[in-house]
Structure formats: C-alpha cells, structure tokens
Coordinates of C-alpha atoms and ligand atoms in Angstrom, one line a residue:
X25 CA 15.8 -23.5 -5.2
X26 CA 14.6 -26.4 -2.9
X27 CA 11.2 -27.3 -4.0
X28 CA 10.5 -30.1 -0.7
X29 CA 6.8 -29.0 -0.7
X30 CA 7.3 -30.5 -4.6
X31 CA 5.1 -27.6 -5.4
X32 CA 4.0 -27.6 -8.9
X33 CA 2.0 -25.2 -10.1
X34 CA 1.2 -21.7 -8.5
X35 CA -1.4 -18.8 -9.0
X36 CA -1.1 -14.9 -8.2
X37 CA -3.1 -12.2 -7.2
X38 CA -2.7 -9.3 -6.5
X39 CA -3.6 -5.8 -5.2
X40 CA -2.9 -3.1 -7.8
X41 CA 0.5 -0.5 -7.4
X42 CA 3.2 0.6 -8.5
X43 CA 5.1 -1.8 -8.3
X44 CA 2.7 -5.5 -8.6
X45 CA 4.4 -6.2 -12.3
X46 CA 7.7 -5.6 -11.1
X47 CA 6.7 -8.3 -8.0
X48 CA 4.4 -10.8 -10.7
X49 CA 7.1 -11.1 -13.1
X50 CA 9.8 -11.8 -9.6
X51 CA 6.9 -13.9 -8.8
X52 CA 6.6 -15.8 -12.6
X53 CA 10.3 -15.7 -13.2
X54 CA 11.4 -17.3 -9.9
X55 CA 8.5 -20.2 -10.0
X56 CA 9.8 -20.6 -13.8
X57 CA 14.0 -21.3 -13.0
X58 CA 12.3 -24.5 -10.3
X59 CA 9.9 -26.1 -12.9
X60 CA 7.3 -24.7 -11.2
X61 CA 4.2 -23.3 -13.2
X62 CA 2.7 -20.2 -12.8
X63 CA -1.7 -18.9 -13.5
X64 CA -2.4 -15.9 -12.5
X65 CA -5.6 -15.4 -11.6
X66 CA -7.4 -12.3 -12.6
X67 CA -9.5 -9.9 -10.9
X68 CA -8.5 -10.5 -6.8
X69 CA -10.9 -12.9 -4.7
X70 CA -13.1 -11.6 -7.5
X71 CA -11.9 -13.8 -9.9
X72 CA -10.7 -17.2 -7.8
X73 CA -14.1 -17.0 -7.7
X74 CA -15.1 -18.0 -10.3
X75 CA -12.4 -19.6 -11.8
X76 CA -10.4 -16.1 -14.2
X77 CA -7.4 -17.5 -14.3
X78 CA -4.6 -17.2 -17.6
X79 CA -1.1 -19.7 -17.2
X80 CA 2.0 -17.1 -16.3
X81 CA 5.4 -17.9 -18.5
X82 CA 8.5 -15.8 -18.6
X83 CA 7.5 -13.7 -21.7
X84 CA 4.4 -13.3 -20.5
X85 CA 5.2 -11.1 -17.5
X86 CA 8.2 -9.1 -20.4
X87 CA 8.2 -5.5 -20.7
X88 CA 6.0 -5.0 -17.3
X89 CA 8.2 -4.1 -14.8
X90 CA 8.1 -0.5 -14.9
X91 CA 4.6 -0.5 -15.8
X92 CA 1.6 0.9 -13.0
X93 CA -1.1 -1.1 -12.2
X94 CA -1.9 -4.9 -12.0
X95 CA -1.3 -6.4 -15.1
X96 CA -4.3 -9.0 -13.3
X97 CA -6.5 -6.5 -12.6
X98 CA -8.1 -7.0 -9.3
X99 CA -11.0 -6.6 -7.6
X100 CA -13.0 -5.1 -3.9
X101 CA -14.9 -8.8 -3.7
X102 CA -17.7 -8.6 -0.9
X103 CA -18.4 -11.8 -2.3
X104 CA -15.1 -13.4 -0.8
X105 CA -16.8 -12.8 2.9
X106 CA -19.0 -15.7 2.3
X107 CA -18.3 -19.0 3.3
X108 CA -19.8 -20.6 1.0
X109 CA -17.3 -18.4 -1.4
X110 CA -14.5 -18.8 0.0
X111 CA -15.0 -22.8 -0.4
X112 CA -16.2 -22.6 -4.0
X113 CA -12.1 -21.3 -4.5
X114 CA -10.7 -23.1 -1.9
X115 CA -12.5 -25.5 -4.7
X116 CA -11.5 -23.6 -8.2
X117 CA -8.1 -23.3 -6.0
X118 CA -7.9 -27.6 -6.4
X119 CA -9.3 -28.2 -9.8
X120 CA -6.3 -25.8 -11.1
X121 CA -4.0 -28.0 -9.7
X122 CA -2.5 -24.4 -8.1
X123 CA -0.8 -26.3 -4.8
X124 CA -0.4 -23.0 -3.5
X125 CA -0.8 -19.7 -3.5
X126 CA 1.1 -15.9 -4.0
X127 CA -0.6 -13.5 -2.0
X128 CA -0.2 -9.9 -3.1
X129 CA -1.6 -6.9 -1.1
X130 CA -2.5 -4.6 1.4
X131 CA -4.0 -5.5 4.9
X132 CA -7.4 -6.6 2.4
X133 CA -6.1 -9.0 0.5
X134 CA -3.3 -10.5 3.4
X135 CA -7.2 -10.8 5.9
X136 CA -9.1 -12.6 3.1
X137 CA -5.4 -14.7 2.5
X138 CA -4.8 -15.9 6.2
X139 CA -8.0 -17.1 5.6
X140 CA -7.9 -19.7 3.6
X141 CA -4.5 -20.6 5.2
X142 CA -6.2 -20.7 8.3
X143 CA -10.0 -22.5 7.0
X144 CA -8.2 -24.7 4.9
X145 CA -5.4 -25.3 5.5
X146 CA -4.0 -23.8 2.4
X147 CA -0.2 -23.7 1.5
X148 CA -0.4 -18.9 1.4
X149 CA 2.6 -16.6 1.0
X150 CA 1.3 -12.5 1.1
X151 CA 3.5 -10.7 -0.8
X152 CA 3.1 -6.8 1.1
X153 CA 1.7 -4.5 -0.6
X154 CA 0.3 -1.0 -1.1
X155 CA 0.6 3.2 -0.8
X156 CA -1.6 2.5 2.9
X157 CA 2.6 1.5 3.9
X158 CA -0.5 0.1 6.9
X159 CA 1.2 -3.8 7.0
X160 CA 1.3 -4.4 10.7
X161 CA 5.7 -5.7 10.9
X162 CA 6.1 -5.2 8.1
X163 CA 8.7 -1.4 7.8
X164 CA 7.8 -1.5 3.8
X165 CA 5.0 -2.6 1.9
X166 CA 5.5 -2.1 -2.2
X167 CA 4.0 0.5 -3.9
X168 CA 5.1 3.1 0.0
X169 CA 7.7 4.3 -1.7
X170 CA 6.3 5.5 -4.9
X171 CA 3.0 6.8 -3.5
X172 CA 5.6 9.2 -1.4
X173 CA 7.3 10.4 -4.6
X174 CA 4.9 11.0 -6.9
X175 CA 2.5 13.1 -3.7
X176 CA 5.4 14.7 -2.7
X177 CA 6.3 15.7 -7.0
X178 CA 2.5 17.2 -6.8
X179 CA 3.1 19.1 -3.5
X180 CA 6.5 20.5 -4.6
X181 CA 4.3 21.9 -8.3
X182 CA 1.5 23.0 -5.5
X183 CA 3.9 25.1 -2.9
X184 CA 5.1 27.0 -6.6
X185 CA 1.3 28.1 -6.8
X186 CA 1.7 28.9 -2.8
X187 CA 4.0 30.6 -2.9
X188 CA 3.8 33.2 -5.0
X189 CA 0.3 34.0 -4.7
X190 CA 0.7 33.8 -0.9
X191 CA -1.8 31.5 0.3
X192 CA -2.4 28.5 2.5
X193 CA -2.8 24.7 1.0
X194 CA -4.6 22.0 2.7
X195 CA -3.5 18.6 1.0
X196 CA -5.2 15.4 1.7
X197 CA -3.7 12.5 0.8
X198 CA -4.3 8.7 0.7
X199 CA -3.8 6.4 3.5
X200 CA -6.7 4.5 4.9
X201 CA -5.9 4.8 8.1
X202 CA -2.7 5.0 8.6
X203 CA -0.7 8.5 7.9
X204 CA 2.4 7.1 7.1
X205 CA 2.1 8.9 4.0
X206 CA 1.4 12.9 5.7
X207 CA 4.2 11.9 7.2
X208 CA 6.8 11.1 4.6
X209 CA 5.2 14.1 2.2
X210 CA 5.1 16.3 5.4
X211 CA 9.0 16.4 6.3
X212 CA 10.1 15.6 2.5
X213 CA 7.8 17.8 1.2
X214 CA 8.8 20.7 4.1
X215 CA 5.4 21.3 5.1
X216 CA 4.2 23.8 8.3
X217 CA 1.9 21.3 8.9
X218 CA 0.9 17.3 9.2
X219 CA -2.0 15.8 10.3
X220 CA -2.5 12.5 11.6
X221 CA -4.9 9.8 12.2
X222 CA -2.5 8.5 14.4
X223 CA -2.2 12.0 16.5
X224 CA -4.2 14.3 18.6
X225 CA -4.7 17.7 15.7
X226 CA -4.8 21.1 18.2
X227 CA -7.0 23.3 15.4
X228 CA -7.6 26.3 17.4
X229 CA -3.6 26.3 18.7
X230 CA -2.7 26.3 14.5
X231 CA -5.2 28.5 13.5
X232 CA -3.5 30.5 16.2
X233 CA 0.4 30.2 14.7
X234 CA -0.8 30.5 11.3
X235 CA -2.4 33.8 12.0
X236 CA 0.9 34.8 13.7
X237 CA 3.1 34.3 11.8
X238 CA 0.5 36.1 9.2
X239 CA 1.1 38.9 11.8
X240 CA 5.5 38.1 11.2
X241 CA 4.9 38.2 7.3
X242 CA 4.3 34.5 6.4
X243 CA 2.0 34.1 5.0
X244 CA 2.7 30.9 3.1
X245 CA 1.8 27.9 4.8
X246 CA 1.4 23.4 3.5
X247 CA -0.3 21.8 6.1
X248 CA -0.7 18.2 4.6
X249 CA -4.3 16.1 5.7
X250 CA -3.9 12.3 5.9
X251 CA -7.8 11.1 4.5
X252 CA -7.9 9.0 7.3
X253 CA -8.0 12.4 9.8
X254 CA -10.4 14.2 8.4
X255 CA -11.4 16.2 4.8
X256 CA -9.3 18.7 2.8
X257 CA -12.1 20.9 1.7
X258 CA -13.3 20.8 6.1
X259 CA -9.8 22.2 7.2
X260 CA -9.7 25.4 4.9
X261 CA -13.6 25.6 5.9
X262 CA -12.9 25.7 9.9
X263 CA -9.2 28.1 9.1
X264 CA -11.1 30.7 6.9
X265 CA -14.3 30.0 9.5
X266 CA -11.9 30.9 12.7
X267 CA -9.0 33.3 11.5
X268 CA -10.4 34.6 8.3
X269 CA -7.8 33.5 5.8
X270 CA -8.2 32.0 2.1
X271 CA -7.9 28.5 1.3
X272 CA -7.5 26.4 -1.0
X273 CA -7.5 22.3 -1.4
X274 CA -6.0 20.2 -3.1
X275 CA -6.8 16.6 -2.8
X276 CA -5.0 14.8 -4.0
X277 CA -6.8 11.1 -4.7
X278 CA -5.9 7.9 -6.9
X279 CA -2.7 9.7 -8.9
X280 CA -0.8 8.4 -5.5
X281 CA -1.6 4.8 -6.9
X282 CA -0.7 5.0 -10.3
X283 CA 3.0 5.8 -11.7
X284 CA 6.1 3.8 -13.0
X285 CA 7.2 2.0 -9.8
X286 CA 10.5 3.7 -8.1
X287 CA 13.1 1.6 -8.8
X288 CA 13.3 0.9 -4.6
X289 CA 9.8 -0.5 -4.8
X290 CA 11.2 -2.6 -7.9
X291 CA 13.6 -4.1 -6.1
X292 CA 11.8 -4.7 -3.1
X293 CA 8.9 -6.2 -5.7
X294 CA 11.7 -9.1 -7.0
X295 CA 14.0 -9.9 -3.5
X296 CA 10.0 -10.3 -2.0
X297 CA 8.4 -12.4 -5.7
X298 CA 11.5 -14.0 -5.6
X299 CA 11.1 -15.1 -1.3
X300 CA 7.3 -16.0 -1.6
X301 CA 8.8 -18.7 -4.2
X302 CA 10.8 -19.8 -2.5
X303 CA 9.1 -19.6 0.6
X304 CA 6.2 -21.4 -0.9
X305 CA 8.5 -24.1 -2.4
X306 CA 9.9 -24.9 0.8
X307 CA 6.5 -25.5 2.9
X308 CA 5.7 -22.6 5.2
X309 CA 2.6 -21.6 4.1
X310 CA 0.1 -18.5 6.8
X311 CA 3.3 -16.2 6.1
X312 CA 4.1 -12.6 4.7
X313 CA 6.9 -11.4 3.1
X314 CA 8.9 -9.0 5.0
X315 CA 12.2 -7.3 6.0
X316 CA 14.1 -7.5 9.5
X317 CA 17.1 -5.3 9.6
X318 CA 17.2 -5.2 5.3
X319 CA 17.4 -9.4 5.0
X320 CA 14.5 -11.1 4.3
X321 CA 12.2 -12.4 6.9
X322 CA 8.8 -14.0 7.2
X323 CA 6.0 -13.1 9.5
X324 CA 3.0 -14.5 9.7
X325 CA -0.4 -13.5 8.5
X326 CA -2.2 -13.2 11.9
X327 CA -0.2 -10.7 12.6
X328 CA 0.4 -9.4 9.8
X329 CA -3.0 -8.0 9.3
X330 CA -2.9 -6.4 12.9
X331 CA -3.5 -2.1 13.0
X332 CA -0.8 -2.0 13.2
X333 CA 1.2 1.8 15.2
X334 CA 3.6 4.3 13.4
X335 CA 6.0 6.6 15.7
X336 CA 4.6 9.4 14.8
X337 CA 5.9 11.2 16.8
X338 CA 9.7 11.9 16.2
X339 CA 9.2 13.2 12.3
X340 CA 5.8 14.9 14.0
X341 CA 9.0 16.9 15.1
X342 CA 11.3 17.3 12.7
X343 CA 9.1 18.9 10.7
X344 CA 7.9 21.1 13.4
X345 CA 11.5 22.1 14.2
X346 CA 12.0 22.7 10.1
X347 CA 9.0 24.7 9.6
Ligands
F6P17 O1 -5.8 1.2 0.3 C1 -5.5 1.5 -0.6 C2 -6.1 3.2 -0.6 O2 -5.6 3.8 -1.9 C3 -6.4 4.1 0.6 O3 -5.2 4.7 0.1 C4 -7.6 3.9 -0.1 O4 -8.1 5.1 1.3 C5 -8.5 3.5 -1.6 O5 -7.7 2.4 -2.1 C6 -9.6 3.7 -2.2 O6 -10.0 3.4 -2.4 P1 -11.1 3.0 -3.7 O7 -9.5 2.3 -5.2 O8 -11.4 2.2 -3.7 O9 -11.8 4.0 -4.1

C-alpha cells in the first residue's frame, strides 16, 4: 500500500451488527502493515464528541473476527446533529493527531461521515455495515448476510410449529424502511407472502387467497412483514377480523443484528476494511467502499446516503410462483 497522503494515525468509529469486529480487525491490521497507527473511538459519534479514544494494535484485535456487536460499543448521537458539537468532534480528532477517519455503519453513520467531509474537508472513508442493506449504490453491506441467515434459522423453527398445528404465522423482520431482509427471508424460507415497504399490499386479496386455500386444505401460511411496512400484530388482527382464522405473530427484533458473522460477512469485512485503509493512504476522502462486479470500488458518500431503491419485483414473483 502506498502512503501517498502521509497518513500517520487513523481513527475508526462504528455502529453495531455482525461483522463490525471483523472490519475493525481488518482496518487495524491493514494500517499496522503500513506503520500507520489506529485509534478506536468508543460509542460512535458520542465518543468522538467526548474524546473517548483507545489505542488499537494487532494484538488488541485478536480473537474478535467471530464476535458479533462492536468491541468499540456504539450509541445513537443526537448531539452530533448540532454544529457546535461537531466542531468539538473535529477538534478532538485534530488534538489526537488523527489524520484520517473510517466510519463503519449504515445510513445514519455515513450521513455523519459525509457532513464531516463536506463541512470540514476531513479525510473520511465510509464502510457500509448494516443489517438493513439500505446504503444506496452498495450491493452488500457487512452484516446483512448474517441477519438474513439468523432470521431464516428462526423462520425454519417457526415453520415446524406452523406445519404441525396448521397455523397462520406472521413474522416481522427488521430493515427500517428497506424490505431487503424481508424479501430474501421470504424467498429462502419458502413463505407464502411478504409485505414490503417497496410494494403496495392488497390485504383483502391476501385474505381471499388464504380463505380459498384453506377450503382446499392448505392450512399453513407464513407471511413475512418488513417492519417498515406494518406491524405483525396488526396484520394478524386484520386477517382474523376478515376471515375468522386464528393467527400467531412473531417479532424477530434485535436477534437479527447479533450473532457470529457468516463467512460471507467476514470476507466482506476483510475486503472493505483493507480497502478503506488503502483509500485513505491514497489520499481519497468523502467516499464509501463498495463492490462493483465483485471488484472493490468506491462511490461518493453523498451518493451512498441517498434513498436506496430495492428491486423487489423479480424476487416477489418467484415467491408467488413457488408457493
Ligand atoms: O438499522 C438497524 C436497525 O436494527 C433497524 O433494522 C431497526 O429498525 C433499528 O436499527 C432498531 O434500532 P434500535 O436498536 O435503536 O432500536
């Protein structure tokens, strides 16, 4: 790696999801190979404002590749929305002699990174890491694959009961305003229906379908609902009120964000983390790492933080054909 920018110390702050620790490890060890130091920033932007720093080295990131969460902890920061607090944060970076920052997280974290670059021209590189997989222009964010597999594992278990008791289950998954997890889990889990923020849903038609299938002897249904579309409990109530059939609702919640990262996420973390360091050393800033046709690439942070459109049509059709 050529250190054209003369970077001596990198700072790293993160959100939390599976694969974040593997990303921290990749950043610290890639930087160390080029004799560049890494400072961890505790609790995301909150820790940046309060100067909660910790020196990281090759040894301090050993044994974390398989761990969920973030060894640096994280927090939502309302304070970082205020210009006065951001000024404090930049002052802390300079005082600590941090001359490049890597921000690992989803839309909110990358928006903060973009502001630091735009308002202070601070050298920042973003690494997309969020179960929601809602970073625009980025095919895969670290953590999304693990989240799908965790949700799928839960859904398979729910299916055992749904089949034995011939019941209708409504399973609510995370994803904020993005239906990425819901769509993948519904297809991989062989579900009958999926409700997505990206598609309008005809609930009356769904009730009619359930009722018609019920009369022919098909009793088990699993409907996946993206949290950005509806609440499982409301969908269940609507079905019961309309066609009189009993339902059960499961909200998978935060289990989707935790757990040991899949091999896919660990490899992505290694590649993204290493590439982010490379970008900083090359003198690039205000960018977010991504893959283009499986090859490492970057896009401007201002593009990454725009709303992402997920193409739901093909997968949805497949779910309906295969059910
Ligand atoms: O962005 C990740 C995510 O897990 C979303 O899927 C979810 O809506 C949100 O965070 C939950 O946030 P919190 O952990 O603050 O409740």
